[in-house]
mmCIF file of C-alpha atoms in Angstrom:
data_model
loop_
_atom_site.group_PDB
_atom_site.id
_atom_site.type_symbol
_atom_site.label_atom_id
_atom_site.label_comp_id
_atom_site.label_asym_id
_atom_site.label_seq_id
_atom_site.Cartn_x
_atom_site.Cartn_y
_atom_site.Cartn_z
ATOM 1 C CA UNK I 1 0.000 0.000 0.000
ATOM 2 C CA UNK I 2 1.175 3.042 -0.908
ATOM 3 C CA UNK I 3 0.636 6.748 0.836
ATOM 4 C CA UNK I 4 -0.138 9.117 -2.453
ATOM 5 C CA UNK I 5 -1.799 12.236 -0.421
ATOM 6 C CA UNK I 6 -1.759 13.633 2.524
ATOM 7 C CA UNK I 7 -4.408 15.988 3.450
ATOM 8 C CA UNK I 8 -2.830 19.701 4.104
ATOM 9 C CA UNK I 9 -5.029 20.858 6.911
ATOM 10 C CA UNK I 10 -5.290 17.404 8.153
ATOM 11 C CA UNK I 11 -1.550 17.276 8.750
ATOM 12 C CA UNK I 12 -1.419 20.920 10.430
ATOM 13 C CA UNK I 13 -4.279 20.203 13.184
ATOM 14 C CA UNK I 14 -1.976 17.362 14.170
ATOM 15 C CA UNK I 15 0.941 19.451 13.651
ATOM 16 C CA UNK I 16 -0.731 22.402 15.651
ATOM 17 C CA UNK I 17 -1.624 19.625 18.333
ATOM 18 C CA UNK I 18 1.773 19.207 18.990
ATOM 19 C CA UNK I 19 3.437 22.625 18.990
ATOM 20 C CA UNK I 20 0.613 23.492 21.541
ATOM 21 C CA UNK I 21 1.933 20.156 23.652
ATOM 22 C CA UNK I 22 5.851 21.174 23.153
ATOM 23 C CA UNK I 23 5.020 24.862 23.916
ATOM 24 C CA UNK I 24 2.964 24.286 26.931
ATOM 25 C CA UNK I 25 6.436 22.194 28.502
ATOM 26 C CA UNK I 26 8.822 24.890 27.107
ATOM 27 C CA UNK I 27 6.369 27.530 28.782
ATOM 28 C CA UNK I 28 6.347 25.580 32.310
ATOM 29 C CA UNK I 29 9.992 25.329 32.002
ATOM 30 C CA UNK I 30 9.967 29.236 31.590
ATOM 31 C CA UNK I 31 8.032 29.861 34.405
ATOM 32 C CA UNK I 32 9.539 27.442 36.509
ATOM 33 C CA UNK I 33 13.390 28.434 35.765
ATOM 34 C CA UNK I 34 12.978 31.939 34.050
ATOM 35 C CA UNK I 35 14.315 33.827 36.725
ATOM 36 C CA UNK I 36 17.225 31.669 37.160
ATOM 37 C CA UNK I 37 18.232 31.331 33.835
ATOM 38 C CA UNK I 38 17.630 34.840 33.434
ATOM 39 C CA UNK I 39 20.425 35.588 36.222
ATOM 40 C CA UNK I 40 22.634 33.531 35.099
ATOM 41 C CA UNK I 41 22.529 34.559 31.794
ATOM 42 C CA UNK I 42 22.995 38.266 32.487
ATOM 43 C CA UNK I 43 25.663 37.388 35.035
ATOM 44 C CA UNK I 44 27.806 36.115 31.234
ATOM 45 C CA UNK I 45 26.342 38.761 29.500
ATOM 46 C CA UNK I 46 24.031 36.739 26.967
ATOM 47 C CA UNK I 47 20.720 38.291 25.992
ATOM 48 C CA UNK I 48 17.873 36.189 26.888
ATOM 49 C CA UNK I 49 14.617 34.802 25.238
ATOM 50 C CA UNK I 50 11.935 37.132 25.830
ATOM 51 C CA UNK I 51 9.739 34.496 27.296
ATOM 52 C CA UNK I 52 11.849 34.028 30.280
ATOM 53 C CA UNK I 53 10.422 37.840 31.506
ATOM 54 C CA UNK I 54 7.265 36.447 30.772
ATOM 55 C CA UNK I 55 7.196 34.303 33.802
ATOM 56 C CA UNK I 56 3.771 32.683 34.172
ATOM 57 C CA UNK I 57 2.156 34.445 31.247
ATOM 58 C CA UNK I 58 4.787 32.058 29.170
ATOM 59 C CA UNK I 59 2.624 29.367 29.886
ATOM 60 C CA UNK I 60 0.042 30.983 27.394
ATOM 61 C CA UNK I 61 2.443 32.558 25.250
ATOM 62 C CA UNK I 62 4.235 29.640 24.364
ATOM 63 C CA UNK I 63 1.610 26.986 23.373
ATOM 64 C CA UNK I 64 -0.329 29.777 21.297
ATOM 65 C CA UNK I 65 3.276 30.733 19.625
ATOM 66 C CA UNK I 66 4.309 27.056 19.093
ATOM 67 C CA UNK I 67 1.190 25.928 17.946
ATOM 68 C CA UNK I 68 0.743 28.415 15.179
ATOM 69 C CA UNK I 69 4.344 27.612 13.963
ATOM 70 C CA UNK I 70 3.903 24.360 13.861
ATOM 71 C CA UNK I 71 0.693 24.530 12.366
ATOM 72 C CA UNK I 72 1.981 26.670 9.361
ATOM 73 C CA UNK I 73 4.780 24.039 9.158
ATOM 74 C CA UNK I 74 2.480 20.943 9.406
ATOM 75 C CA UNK I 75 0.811 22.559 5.895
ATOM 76 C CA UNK I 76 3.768 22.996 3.981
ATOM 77 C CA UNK I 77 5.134 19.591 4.997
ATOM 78 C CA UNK I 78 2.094 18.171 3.815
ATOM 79 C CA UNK I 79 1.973 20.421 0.706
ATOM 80 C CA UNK I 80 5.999 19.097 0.057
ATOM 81 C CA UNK I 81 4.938 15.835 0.381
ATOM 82 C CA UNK I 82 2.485 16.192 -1.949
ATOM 83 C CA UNK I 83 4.531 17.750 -4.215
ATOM 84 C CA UNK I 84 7.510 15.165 -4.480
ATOM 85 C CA UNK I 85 4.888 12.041 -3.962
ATOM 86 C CA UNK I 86 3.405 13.469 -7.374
ATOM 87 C CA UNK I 87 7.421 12.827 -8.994
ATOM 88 C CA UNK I 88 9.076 9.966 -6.749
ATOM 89 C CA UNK I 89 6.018 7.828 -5.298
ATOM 90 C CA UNK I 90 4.379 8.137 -2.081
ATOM 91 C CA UNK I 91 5.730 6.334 1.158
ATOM 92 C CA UNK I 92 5.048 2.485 1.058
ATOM 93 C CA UNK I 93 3.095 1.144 4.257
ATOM 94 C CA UNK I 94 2.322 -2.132 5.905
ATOM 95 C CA UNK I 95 -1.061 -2.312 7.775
ATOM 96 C CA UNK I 96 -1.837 -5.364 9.735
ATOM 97 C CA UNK I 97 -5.005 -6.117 11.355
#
C-alpha cells in the first residue's frame, strides 16, 4: 500500500496539536526556571529569550506561539509531500489487522 496524499489541513491540526503540547512544557519550564536562567545569563552577559520575563504568562504565550508555527509548518510539509509524492512515489506502508 502506498501513501499518495496527505491531506494539508489534516496534517497541520496534528501538527498544531503538537506545537501546543511542546510549547505548553517549554512555557512551564519558563516559568519554573525563568528567573534563574535569566540571572545567570545576564551574570555572562548573553541576551535572553523574551519568554523568560514572561514568567507565568509564558505558559500561554508559548503553546499559542508554538502551535501556530507548527501549524503553518504541518501545511507545507504536507503540501511538500504532496509535491515530491506526485514525482518519486508516495511512502510504502504495511497495515496489519
Amino acid at each position: 500500500m502506498e501513501l499518495k496524499r496527505i491531506g494539508p489541513l489534516s496534517l497541520a491540526k496534528i501538527y498544531g496539536l503538537i506545537g501546543v503540547a511542546v510549547g505548553l512544557i517549554t512555557g512551564i519550564i519558563y516559568a519554573g526556571f525563568g528567573p534563574q536562567i535569566k540571572a545567570q545569563a545576564l551574570a555572562q552577559g548573553v541576551q535572553v529569550s523574551a519568554l523568560v520575563d514572561l514568567g507565568v504568562a509564558a505558559i500561554i504565550a508559548a503553546p499559542i506561539g508554538y502551535g501556530i508555527g507548527f501549524f503553518i509548518v504541518g501545511g507545507i510539509a504536507a503540501w511538500l509531500y504532496n509535491l515530491l509524492a506526485k514525482w518519486i512515489g508516495g511512502v510504502e506502508l504495511e497495515l496489519s489487522k
